[in-house]
Structure formats: C-alpha cells, structure tokens
PDB file of C-alpha atoms in Angstrom:
ATOM      1  CA  UNK A   1     131.929 132.208 166.962  1.00 51.00           C
ATOM      2  CA  UNK A   2     127.975 132.277 167.106  1.00 49.00           C
ATOM      3  CA  UNK A   3     125.151 129.245 168.101  1.00 47.00           C
ATOM      4  CA  UNK A   4     121.612 130.028 166.854  1.00 48.00           C
ATOM      5  CA  UNK A   5     119.232 127.467 167.832  1.00 45.00           C
ATOM      6  CA  UNK A   6     115.621 127.546 166.240  1.00 48.00           C
ATOM      7  CA  UNK A   7     112.778 125.576 167.981  1.00 47.00           C
ATOM      8  CA  UNK A   8     110.750 123.872 165.784  1.00 49.00           C
ATOM      9  CA  UNK A   9     107.414 123.575 168.424  1.00 46.00           C
ATOM     10  CA  UNK A  10     104.507 121.536 167.185  1.00 48.00           C
ATOM     11  CA  UNK A  11     101.907 119.385 168.573  1.00 55.00           C
ATOM     12  CA  UNK A  12     103.314 115.585 169.456  1.00 79.00           C
ATOM     13  CA  UNK A  13     100.834 112.691 169.934  1.00 90.00           C
ATOM     14  CA  UNK A  14     101.679 109.642 170.231  1.00 96.00           C
ATOM     15  CA  UNK A  15     100.439 106.776 167.988  1.00 97.00           C
ATOM     16  CA  UNK A  16     101.258 104.302 170.656  1.00 97.00           C
ATOM     17  CA  UNK A  17      98.735 103.918 172.930  1.00 96.00           C
ATOM     18  CA  UNK A  18     100.033 102.842 176.397  1.00 96.00           C
ATOM     19  CA  UNK A  19     103.995 103.279 175.781  1.00 97.00           C
ATOM     20  CA  UNK A  20     104.388 102.714 179.195  1.00 97.00           C
ATOM     21  CA  UNK A  21     102.811  99.561 179.529  1.00 97.00           C
ATOM     22  CA  UNK A  22     100.834 100.638 182.951  1.00 96.00           C
ATOM     23  CA  UNK A  23      97.160  99.799 181.352  1.00 96.00           C
ATOM     24  CA  UNK A  24      95.632  95.895 182.449  1.00 94.00           C
ATOM     25  CA  UNK A  25      92.064  94.240 182.426  1.00 92.00           C
ATOM     26  CA  UNK A  26      93.183  93.034 186.076  1.00 88.00           C
ATOM     27  CA  UNK A  27      96.436  93.194 188.546  1.00 85.00           C
ATOM     28  CA  UNK A  28      96.657  89.517 191.094  1.00 79.00           C
ATOM     29  CA  UNK A  29      97.342  86.915 187.686  1.00 75.00           C
ATOM     30  CA  UNK A  30     100.209  84.390 188.281  1.00 73.00           C
ATOM     31  CA  UNK A  31     100.671  83.362 184.826  1.00 78.00           C
ATOM     32  CA  UNK A  32     100.677  84.885 180.980  1.00 85.00           C
ATOM     33  CA  UNK A  33     100.736  88.381 182.523  1.00 91.00           C
ATOM     34  CA  UNK A  34     101.234  89.821 178.752  1.00 94.00           C
ATOM     35  CA  UNK A  35      97.435  88.804 177.867  1.00 92.00           C
ATOM     36  CA  UNK A  36      95.734  91.113 180.227  1.00 94.00           C
ATOM     37  CA  UNK A  37      97.450  94.617 179.193  1.00 96.00           C
ATOM     38  CA  UNK A  38      94.620  96.348 177.674  1.00 96.00           C
ATOM     39  CA  UNK A  39      96.462  97.901 174.412  1.00 97.00           C
ATOM     40  CA  UNK A  40      99.027  95.301 173.620  1.00 97.00           C
ATOM     41  CA  UNK A  41      98.836  92.116 171.626  1.00 94.00           C
ATOM     42  CA  UNK A  42     100.718  88.683 171.259  1.00 92.00           C
ATOM     43  CA  UNK A  43     100.923  88.269 167.289  1.00 90.00           C
ATOM     44  CA  UNK A  44     102.576  83.888 168.262  1.00 90.00           C
ATOM     45  CA  UNK A  45     102.215  80.804 170.452  1.00 89.00           C
ATOM     46  CA  UNK A  46     105.266  81.987 172.076  1.00 90.00           C
ATOM     47  CA  UNK A  47     104.563  84.626 175.357  1.00 92.00           C
ATOM     48  CA  UNK A  48     106.249  87.494 176.129  1.00 95.00           C
ATOM     49  CA  UNK A  49     106.003  89.087 179.431  1.00 95.00           C
ATOM     50  CA  UNK A  50     104.298  92.209 181.088  1.00 96.00           C
ATOM     51  CA  UNK A  51     106.025  92.984 184.556  1.00 96.00           C
ATOM     52  CA  UNK A  52     105.076  94.878 186.746  1.00 95.00           C
ATOM     53  CA  UNK A  53     104.062  95.316 190.432  1.00 93.00           C
ATOM     54  CA  UNK A  54     100.476  94.339 189.405  1.00 88.00           C
ATOM     55  CA  UNK A  55     101.317  90.673 189.654  1.00 85.00           C
ATOM     56  CA  UNK A  56     101.137  89.971 193.600  1.00 80.00           C
ATOM     57  CA  UNK A  57     100.151  86.455 192.981  1.00 78.00           C
ATOM     58  CA  UNK A  58     103.027  85.689 190.601  1.00 77.00           C
ATOM     59  CA  UNK A  59     105.846  85.576 193.803  1.00 79.00           C
ATOM     60  CA  UNK A  60     107.504  88.415 192.277  1.00 85.00           C
ATOM     61  CA  UNK A  61     108.447  86.515 188.764  1.00 90.00           C
ATOM     62  CA  UNK A  62     106.259  89.217 187.138  1.00 93.00           C
ATOM     63  CA  UNK A  63     106.727  91.639 189.203  1.00 93.00           C
ATOM     64  CA  UNK A  64     108.827  95.197 188.892  1.00 95.00           C
ATOM     65  CA  UNK A  65     111.215  96.547 189.648  1.00 96.00           C
ATOM     66  CA  UNK A  66     112.789  93.253 190.588  1.00 95.00           C
ATOM     67  CA  UNK A  67     111.640  89.684 188.575  1.00 94.00           C
ATOM     68  CA  UNK A  68     113.255  86.323 187.586  1.00 92.00           C
ATOM     69  CA  UNK A  69     114.470  87.765 185.207  1.00 94.00           C
ATOM     70  CA  UNK A  70     116.806  90.251 187.081  1.00 94.00           C
ATOM     71  CA  UNK A  71     116.476  93.837 188.054  1.00 96.00           C
ATOM     72  CA  UNK A  72     115.697  97.234 186.259  1.00 97.00           C
ATOM     73  CA  UNK A  73     113.506 100.421 186.748  1.00 97.00           C
ATOM     74  CA  UNK A  74     110.865 101.127 184.811  1.00 97.00           C
ATOM     75  CA  UNK A  75     111.975 103.465 182.176  1.00 96.00           C
ATOM     76  CA  UNK A  76     108.722 105.268 183.084  1.00 93.00           C
ATOM     77  CA  UNK A  77     105.911 104.762 185.473  1.00 95.00           C
ATOM     78  CA  UNK A  78     106.313 100.952 187.066  1.00 96.00           C
ATOM     79  CA  UNK A  79     105.679  98.484 184.263  1.00 97.00           C
ATOM     80  CA  UNK A  80     107.670  97.395 181.176  1.00 98.00           C
ATOM     81  CA  UNK A  81     107.028  94.319 179.451  1.00 98.00           C
ATOM     82  CA  UNK A  82     110.047  91.869 178.037  1.00 97.00           C
ATOM     83  CA  UNK A  83     110.343  89.209 175.373  1.00 97.00           C
ATOM     84  CA  UNK A  84     113.057  86.646 174.517  1.00 96.00           C
ATOM     85  CA  UNK A  85     115.015  86.936 171.296  1.00 96.00           C
ATOM     86  CA  UNK A  86     117.441  84.790 171.204  1.00 95.00           C
ATOM     87  CA  UNK A  87     117.313  80.952 172.693  1.00 94.00           C
ATOM     88  CA  UNK A  88     119.938  78.577 171.968  1.00 91.00           C
ATOM     89  CA  UNK A  89     117.274  76.284 174.671  1.00 87.00           C
ATOM     90  CA  UNK A  90     114.586  76.251 172.670  1.00 86.00           C
ATOM     91  CA  UNK A  91     114.949  78.825 169.500  1.00 85.00           C
ATOM     92  CA  UNK A  92     111.748  80.534 170.245  1.00 88.00           C
ATOM     93  CA  UNK A  93     111.362  84.022 169.604  1.00 94.00           C
ATOM     94  CA  UNK A  94     109.030  87.100 170.847  1.00 95.00           C
ATOM     95  CA  UNK A  95     107.341  89.581 169.992  1.00 95.00           C
ATOM     96  CA  UNK A  96     104.937  92.041 170.930  1.00 96.00           C
ATOM     97  CA  UNK A  97     102.458  94.365 168.610  1.00 95.00           C
ATOM     98  CA  UNK A  98     100.107  96.990 169.056  1.00 96.00           C
ATOM     99  CA  UNK A  99      97.138  98.717 166.903  1.00 96.00           C
ATOM    100  CA  UNK A 100      98.443 102.736 166.406  1.00 97.00           C
ATOM    101  CA  UNK A 101      95.589 104.974 167.017  1.00 96.00           C
ATOM    102  CA  UNK A 102      95.161 105.624 163.319  1.00 95.00           C
ATOM    103  CA  UNK A 103      96.946 104.298 160.312  1.00 95.00           C
ATOM    104  CA  UNK A 104     100.013 106.280 159.796  1.00 96.00           C
ATOM    105  CA  UNK A 105      99.854 109.054 156.328  1.00 95.00           C
ATOM    106  CA  UNK A 106     101.527 107.896 153.490  1.00 96.00           C
ATOM    107  CA  UNK A 107     103.938 110.380 153.021  1.00 95.00           C
ATOM    108  CA  UNK A 108     104.556 111.819 156.307  1.00 95.00           C
ATOM    109  CA  UNK A 109     107.457 111.392 158.261  1.00 96.00           C
ATOM    110  CA  UNK A 110     107.149 109.570 161.722  1.00 96.00           C
ATOM    111  CA  UNK A 111     110.176 109.506 164.232  1.00 97.00           C
ATOM    112  CA  UNK A 112     110.562 105.895 166.013  1.00 97.00           C
ATOM    113  CA  UNK A 113     111.826 105.240 168.902  1.00 97.00           C
ATOM    114  CA  UNK A 114     111.290 102.548 172.637  1.00 97.00           C
ATOM    115  CA  UNK A 115     114.047 101.829 175.116  1.00 98.00           C
ATOM    116  CA  UNK A 116     115.499  98.181 176.037  1.00 98.00           C
ATOM    117  CA  UNK A 117     117.635  96.957 178.944  1.00 98.00           C
ATOM    118  CA  UNK A 118     119.297  93.459 178.635  1.00 97.00           C
ATOM    119  CA  UNK A 119     118.321  90.944 181.784  1.00 95.00           C
ATOM    120  CA  UNK A 120     119.884  90.276 183.846  1.00 93.00           C
ATOM    121  CA  UNK A 121     119.628  86.119 183.276  1.00 93.00           C
ATOM    122  CA  UNK A 122     121.253  86.945 180.181  1.00 94.00           C
ATOM    123  CA  UNK A 123     123.895  84.662 178.905  1.00 93.00           C
ATOM    124  CA  UNK A 124     123.996  86.173 175.803  1.00 95.00           C
ATOM    125  CA  UNK A 125     123.726  89.977 173.887  1.00 96.00           C
ATOM    126  CA  UNK A 126     122.386  90.526 170.724  1.00 97.00           C
ATOM    127  CA  UNK A 127     122.680  93.733 167.423  1.00 95.00           C
ATOM    128  CA  UNK A 128     119.338  94.085 166.349  1.00 94.00           C
ATOM    129  CA  UNK A 129     115.856  94.543 167.054  1.00 97.00           C
ATOM    130  CA  UNK A 130     113.691  95.667 164.141  1.00 96.00           C
ATOM    131  CA  UNK A 131     110.239  97.720 163.970  1.00 97.00           C
ATOM    132  CA  UNK A 132     107.951  95.964 161.079  1.00 96.00           C
ATOM    133  CA  UNK A 133     105.343  98.472 160.522  1.00 96.00           C
ATOM    134  CA  UNK A 134     101.969  96.430 159.408  1.00 91.00           C
ATOM    135  CA  UNK A 135      98.022  96.330 157.982  1.00 87.00           C
ATOM    136  CA  UNK A 136      97.368  93.380 160.552  1.00 78.00           C
ATOM    137  CA  UNK A 137      98.592  92.084 163.871  1.00 70.00           C
ATOM    138  CA  UNK A 138      99.730  88.596 162.191  1.00 69.00           C
ATOM    139  CA  UNK A 139      97.996  87.347 164.804  1.00 64.00           C
ATOM    140  CA  UNK A 140      97.067  83.751 164.048  1.00 65.00           C
ATOM    141  CA  UNK A 141     100.619  83.354 163.085  1.00 72.00           C
ATOM    142  CA  UNK A 142     101.328  79.154 164.735  1.00 72.00           C
ATOM    143  CA  UNK A 143     104.970  79.167 164.413  1.00 72.00           C
ATOM    144  CA  UNK A 144     107.022  79.764 168.037  1.00 71.00           C
ATOM    145  CA  UNK A 145     110.355  81.077 166.433  1.00 80.00           C
ATOM    146  CA  UNK A 146     110.724  83.727 163.716  1.00 87.00           C
ATOM    147  CA  UNK A 147     107.964  86.179 162.105  1.00 90.00           C
ATOM    148  CA  UNK A 148     108.964  85.909 158.383  1.00 86.00           C
ATOM    149  CA  UNK A 149     108.920  89.470 157.708  1.00 89.00           C
ATOM    150  CA  UNK A 150     111.000  92.264 157.115  1.00 92.00           C
ATOM    151  CA  UNK A 151     110.882  94.618 159.364  1.00 94.00           C
ATOM    152  CA  UNK A 152     111.107  98.619 157.672  1.00 95.00           C
ATOM    153  CA  UNK A 153     112.949  99.554 160.391  1.00 96.00           C
ATOM    154  CA  UNK A 154     116.223  97.863 162.129  1.00 95.00           C
ATOM    155  CA  UNK A 155     118.788  98.998 164.460  1.00 95.00           C
ATOM    156  CA  UNK A 156     122.532  99.059 164.318  1.00 92.00           C
ATOM    157  CA  UNK A 157     124.654  95.898 162.776  1.00 92.00           C
ATOM    158  CA  UNK A 158     127.601  95.653 165.881  1.00 93.00           C
ATOM    159  CA  UNK A 159     126.097  97.197 168.606  1.00 93.00           C
ATOM    160  CA  UNK A 160     125.049  94.603 170.203  1.00 96.00           C
ATOM    161  CA  UNK A 161     122.532  95.711 173.436  1.00 96.00           C
ATOM    162  CA  UNK A 162     124.693  94.718 176.120  1.00 95.00           C
ATOM    163  CA  UNK A 163     123.398  97.629 179.051  1.00 96.00           C
ATOM    164  CA  UNK A 164     122.255  95.774 182.338  1.00 95.00           C
ATOM    165  CA  UNK A 165     122.016  98.711 184.605  1.00 94.00           C
ATOM    166  CA  UNK A 166     120.161 100.659 182.115  1.00 96.00           C
ATOM    167  CA  UNK A 167     117.738 101.737 179.145  1.00 97.00           C
ATOM    168  CA  UNK A 168     119.358 101.521 175.414  1.00 97.00           C
ATOM    169  CA  UNK A 169     117.420 104.057 173.847  1.00 97.00           C
ATOM    170  CA  UNK A 170     116.975 102.569 169.716  1.00 96.00           C
ATOM    171  CA  UNK A 171     115.107 105.306 167.610  1.00 96.00           C
ATOM    172  CA  UNK A 172     114.705 105.440 164.030  1.00 95.00           C
ATOM    173  CA  UNK A 173     113.171 108.399 160.879  1.00 96.00           C
ATOM    174  CA  UNK A 174     110.384 106.487 159.261  1.00 96.00           C
ATOM    175  CA  UNK A 175     108.493 107.905 155.994  1.00 96.00           C
ATOM    176  CA  UNK A 176     104.773 105.954 155.784  1.00 96.00           C
ATOM    177  CA  UNK A 177     103.260 104.953 152.978  1.00 95.00           C
ATOM    178  CA  UNK A 178      99.726 104.902 154.553  1.00 94.00           C
ATOM    179  CA  UNK A 179      98.819 101.551 154.935  1.00 88.00           C
ATOM    180  CA  UNK A 180     100.821 101.030 158.186  1.00 95.00           C
ATOM    181  CA  UNK A 181      98.452  99.927 161.123  1.00 95.00           C
ATOM    182  CA  UNK A 182      99.781  97.600 163.612  1.00 96.00           C
ATOM    183  CA  UNK A 183     103.479  97.955 165.206  1.00 97.00           C
ATOM    184  CA  UNK A 184     105.103  95.083 166.129  1.00 96.00           C
ATOM    185  CA  UNK A 185     108.763  94.495 168.070  1.00 97.00           C
ATOM    186  CA  UNK A 186     111.207  91.798 168.288  1.00 96.00           C
ATOM    187  CA  UNK A 187     114.280  90.503 166.489  1.00 96.00           C
ATOM    188  CA  UNK A 188     113.061  89.524 162.477  1.00 94.00           C
ATOM    189  CA  UNK A 189     116.514  86.952 161.823  1.00 93.00           C
ATOM    190  CA  UNK A 190     116.646  83.401 162.774  1.00 90.00           C
ATOM    191  CA  UNK A 191     118.515  82.205 165.576  1.00 90.00           C
ATOM    192  CA  UNK A 192     121.312  80.467 163.442  1.00 91.00           C
ATOM    193  CA  UNK A 193     121.408  83.889 161.353  1.00 93.00           C
ATOM    194  CA  UNK A 194     121.061  86.187 164.315  1.00 95.00           C
ATOM    195  CA  UNK A 195     123.997  88.160 165.205  1.00 96.00           C
ATOM    196  CA  UNK A 196     125.077  87.592 169.082  1.00 96.00           C
ATOM    197  CA  UNK A 197     127.989  87.854 171.978  1.00 96.00           C
ATOM    198  CA  UNK A 198     128.371  85.922 175.003  1.00 93.00           C
ATOM    199  CA  UNK A 199     128.582  87.449 178.247  1.00 90.00           C
ATOM    200  CA  UNK A 200     128.114  85.211 180.509  1.00 74.00           C
ATOM    201  CA  UNK A 201     126.310  87.456 182.653  1.00 66.00           C
ATOM    202  CA  UNK A 202     123.944  84.638 184.385  1.00 62.00           C
ATOM    203  CA  UNK A 203     124.589  82.297 186.657  1.00 63.00           C
ATOM    204  CA  UNK A 204     122.486  80.030 186.131  1.00 66.00           C
ATOM    205  CA  UNK A 205     123.218  79.488 183.122  1.00 66.00           C
ATOM    206  CA  UNK A 206     120.467  80.776 180.564  1.00 77.00           C
ATOM    207  CA  UNK A 207     121.104  80.620 177.093  1.00 90.00           C
ATOM    208  CA  UNK A 208     119.106  83.687 175.779  1.00 94.00           C
ATOM    209  CA  UNK A 209     119.158  87.377 175.246  1.00 96.00           C
ATOM    210  CA  UNK A 210     116.280  88.259 176.774  1.00 96.00           C
ATOM    211  CA  UNK A 211     115.206  92.214 176.690  1.00 98.00           C
ATOM    212  CA  UNK A 212     112.666  93.887 178.471  1.00 98.00           C
ATOM    213  CA  UNK A 213     111.067  96.908 176.690  1.00 98.00           C
ATOM    214  CA  UNK A 214     109.667 100.221 177.812  1.00 98.00           C
ATOM    215  CA  UNK A 215     108.262 103.393 176.375  1.00 97.00           C
ATOM    216  CA  UNK A 216     107.449 102.835 172.593  1.00 97.00           C
ATOM    217  CA  UNK A 217     106.813 105.734 170.698  1.00 97.00           C
ATOM    218  CA  UNK A 218     105.367 107.243 167.576  1.00 97.00           C
ATOM    219  CA  UNK A 219     105.506 110.679 166.490  1.00 96.00           C
ATOM    220  CA  UNK A 220     104.139 112.185 163.436  1.00 96.00           C
ATOM    221  CA  UNK A 221     106.662 115.064 161.932  1.00 95.00           C
ATOM    222  CA  UNK A 222     105.709 118.463 160.609  1.00 89.00           C
ATOM    223  CA  UNK A 223     106.130 118.482 157.147  1.00 78.00           C
ATOM    224  CA  UNK A 224     106.883 123.101 157.137  1.00 58.00           C
ATOM    225  CA  UNK A 225     107.684 124.758 160.394  1.00 48.00           C
ATOM    226  CA  UNK A 226     106.255 128.654 160.774  1.00 44.00           C
ATOM    227  CA  UNK A 227     109.475 131.035 161.229  1.00 44.00           C
ATOM    228  CA  UNK A 228     110.541 131.455 164.494  1.00 51.00           C
ATOM    229  CA  UNK A 229     112.486 133.903 165.618  1.00 51.00           C
ATOM    230  CA  UNK A 230     116.288 131.759 166.805  1.00 56.00           C
ATOM    231  CA  UNK A 231     118.008 132.304 169.660  1.00 53.00           C
ATOM    232  CA  UNK A 232     121.612 133.429 169.437  1.00 54.00           C
ATOM    233  CA  UNK A 233     124.225 133.174 172.046  1.00 54.00           C
ATOM    234  CA  UNK A 234     127.622 134.881 171.001  1.00 55.00           C
ATOM    235  CA  UNK A 235     130.805 132.410 172.422  1.00 52.00           C
ATOM    236  CA  UNK A 236     133.834 132.909 172.309  1.00 48.00           C
ATOM    237  CA  UNK A 237     136.582 129.881 172.148  1.00 51.00           C
ATOM    238  CA  UNK A 238     140.004 130.361 173.486  1.00 49.00           C
ATOM    239  CA  UNK A 239     141.291 127.226 173.586  1.00 50.00           C
ATOM    240  CA  UNK A 240     141.934 125.118 170.363  1.00 54.00           C
ATOM    241  CA  UNK A 241     140.479 122.382 172.598  1.00 54.00           C
ATOM    242  CA  UNK A 242     137.794 123.839 174.440  1.00 54.00           C
ATOM    243  CA  UNK A 243     134.399 122.479 173.702  1.00 56.00           C
ATOM    244  CA  UNK A 244     130.519 123.541 173.568  1.00 58.00           C
ATOM    245  CA  UNK A 245     128.155 120.922 174.952  1.00 59.00           C
ATOM    246  CA  UNK A 246     124.593 121.122 173.159  1.00 60.00           C
ATOM    247  CA  UNK A 247     121.956 118.627 175.203  1.00 55.00           C
ATOM    248  CA  UNK A 248     118.811 118.083 175.977  1.00 53.00           C
ATOM    249  CA  UNK A 249     117.268 119.880 172.816  1.00 61.00           C
ATOM    250  CA  UNK A 250     114.114 119.394 171.821  1.00 63.00           C
ATOM    251  CA  UNK A 251     113.693 117.044 168.799  1.00 63.00           C
ATOM    252  CA  UNK A 252     113.757 118.552 165.141  1.00 63.00           C
ATOM    253  CA  UNK A 253     115.949 121.623 166.744  1.00 72.00           C
ATOM    254  CA  UNK A 254     117.169 123.591 163.900  1.00 73.00           C
ATOM    255  CA  UNK A 255     121.055 123.993 164.621  1.00 73.00           C
ATOM    256  CA  UNK A 256     122.919 126.174 163.314  1.00 72.00           C
ATOM    257  CA  UNK A 257     126.922 127.985 163.773  1.00 73.00           C
ATOM    258  CA  UNK A 258     128.882 130.528 162.447  1.00 66.00           C
ATOM    259  CA  UNK A 259     132.373 132.403 162.791  1.00 62.00           C
ATOM    260  CA  UNK A 260     132.572 135.947 164.029  1.00 54.00           C
ATOM    261  CA  UNK A 261     132.202 137.132 160.033  1.00 53.00           C
ATOM    262  CA  UNK A 262     129.012 135.261 159.721  1.00 59.00           C
ATOM    263  CA  UNK A 263     129.845 132.183 157.168  1.00 64.00           C
ATOM    264  CA  UNK A 264     128.522 128.584 158.237  1.00 75.00           C
ATOM    265  CA  UNK A 265     130.649 126.234 159.996  1.00 72.00           C
ATOM    266  CA  UNK A 266     127.976 124.116 160.810  1.00 75.00           C
ATOM    267  CA  UNK A 267     124.260 123.369 160.021  1.00 76.00           C
ATOM    268  CA  UNK A 268     121.031 120.877 161.352  1.00 76.00           C
ATOM    269  CA  UNK A 269     117.367 121.606 160.544  1.00 69.00           C
ATOM    270  CA  UNK A 270     116.462 118.254 162.923  1.00 65.00           C
ATOM    271  CA  UNK A 271     119.220 118.162 165.046  1.00 59.00           C
TER     272      UNK A 271
END
C-alpha cells in the first residue's frame, strides 16, 4: 500500500483582525471590557466580555485565565472573549462582531473556524452556534434577544458544546457572494427554540450557557494549486487490524491511498 501526500501551499491571510482578542485601547478597566477591544464590536445592547490579564481593576472578574465565569487558558495569546448564548434568567443572547479586512470575493471559497469552551459556571450547553456574514455591523439593534437573521453557517445539530476543560474547534467551508463585510458569531435561535442539555456543572445555579471564544479565522482558499511533486510513503500493513494515522496536516492537503498494484483506494484533494 502506498500513501501519497501533496501539500497545496498558498499564502494565508486572516481576514479577521485581532483574531485572538489581544488589542485594547486601554487597560485597567472595570466594566464594559468588550468595548475596549480595537477591532471588535457589540452589535446589540447586551454585554459580552473581553477576558484578559489587562483587566487589572476588575477584581479578577474579567481577567484570564481565571475569571468570574471559571478558568480557561487562552488558546493563543493571553486573552479571549465570553458570551451568554442561552439564558433562562433574562433571555439575553450576546454576540460578537468584527469588520473584515475587506469584503469577501464573490465565488471565492473560504475556510472559517473559531474555538469555544463552555465556562465552568454554566448549568447548560447548547449545540448550535452560528456565523453570520453581513453587509453592515447590525449596530443599532435595540433588542437584548436573538438577532433576527439567518446565519450562513451553523454548527452541527446534536453536537453539544459541553467541554469546560479544553477548546473545541468549530469550522466551516464557505463560498462568498461578494457582499460579506462583517462577521457576527453567536446563537441565532430564540431561547425557546435553542437545543440545550442540563449539565449542572455550576455550584452557583446559573441558568445559562456561557462560552469563551478564541482564535477566530477566515482564510481564503486557492482556486487552483500548481502541481507539485507528491510525497510517496510506502507502507506494508501486516495485520487486518493495523492502522495508519494521519495527523497535523495543513488545510487543503491532497491525500491519496493506492494498493500495491496502483489502484486508488482513497482520495481527498482537500483533506
């Protein structure tokens, strides 16, 4: 059996500025920490949180890695944000929004991903967080509840985002229409329509699902890739139960598996 790997290399420019929430206009604030981020904005009247060691005057409530919602080390850098996406106490739903470096290009394909971790103080977890691309920032919305727009991308139904000890990656492929200028992340379902599970992680009895978010990325994928010499790896599996594991390959790697007489057993041009 022969494994062939062809790495499709291309320049990766993240369309999201400050993808890991590190850039503030000042430090030492006590409240409204999210409003001090330079490249992110709040599209509704709710209060998402920027959680950072920068928040030295918050008494630890808005700090990181330990804060008023729990404990989580940043995925990269030192900071991350937190949003309430399901709340039985007041029905609030929070979102985060950013202006992309430029409009997405019509017909171009993009790879979008971000990481979430359920805060320790959450009694609930939900299964569907969405990404809405918009022509504007949706600023001016006066509702504390759900944004009445359908996201282009939404995580898998039934996959409950319940891990409180590690980051969970949510990712999508997306073909742009050419009008996308802003990116908004959150729960786009009303509280009554949100799939949820009761976990009782919290000893405080907070009836919400509060998620940390970090490392948001939007990367354009290439239209075509110039041919390169494949890496050929011969291998001989000596047992029916033997396996060959592939890990840490770059996005969009071409993977093909042939048997000893050259027949293609498996192929994926964007592994």
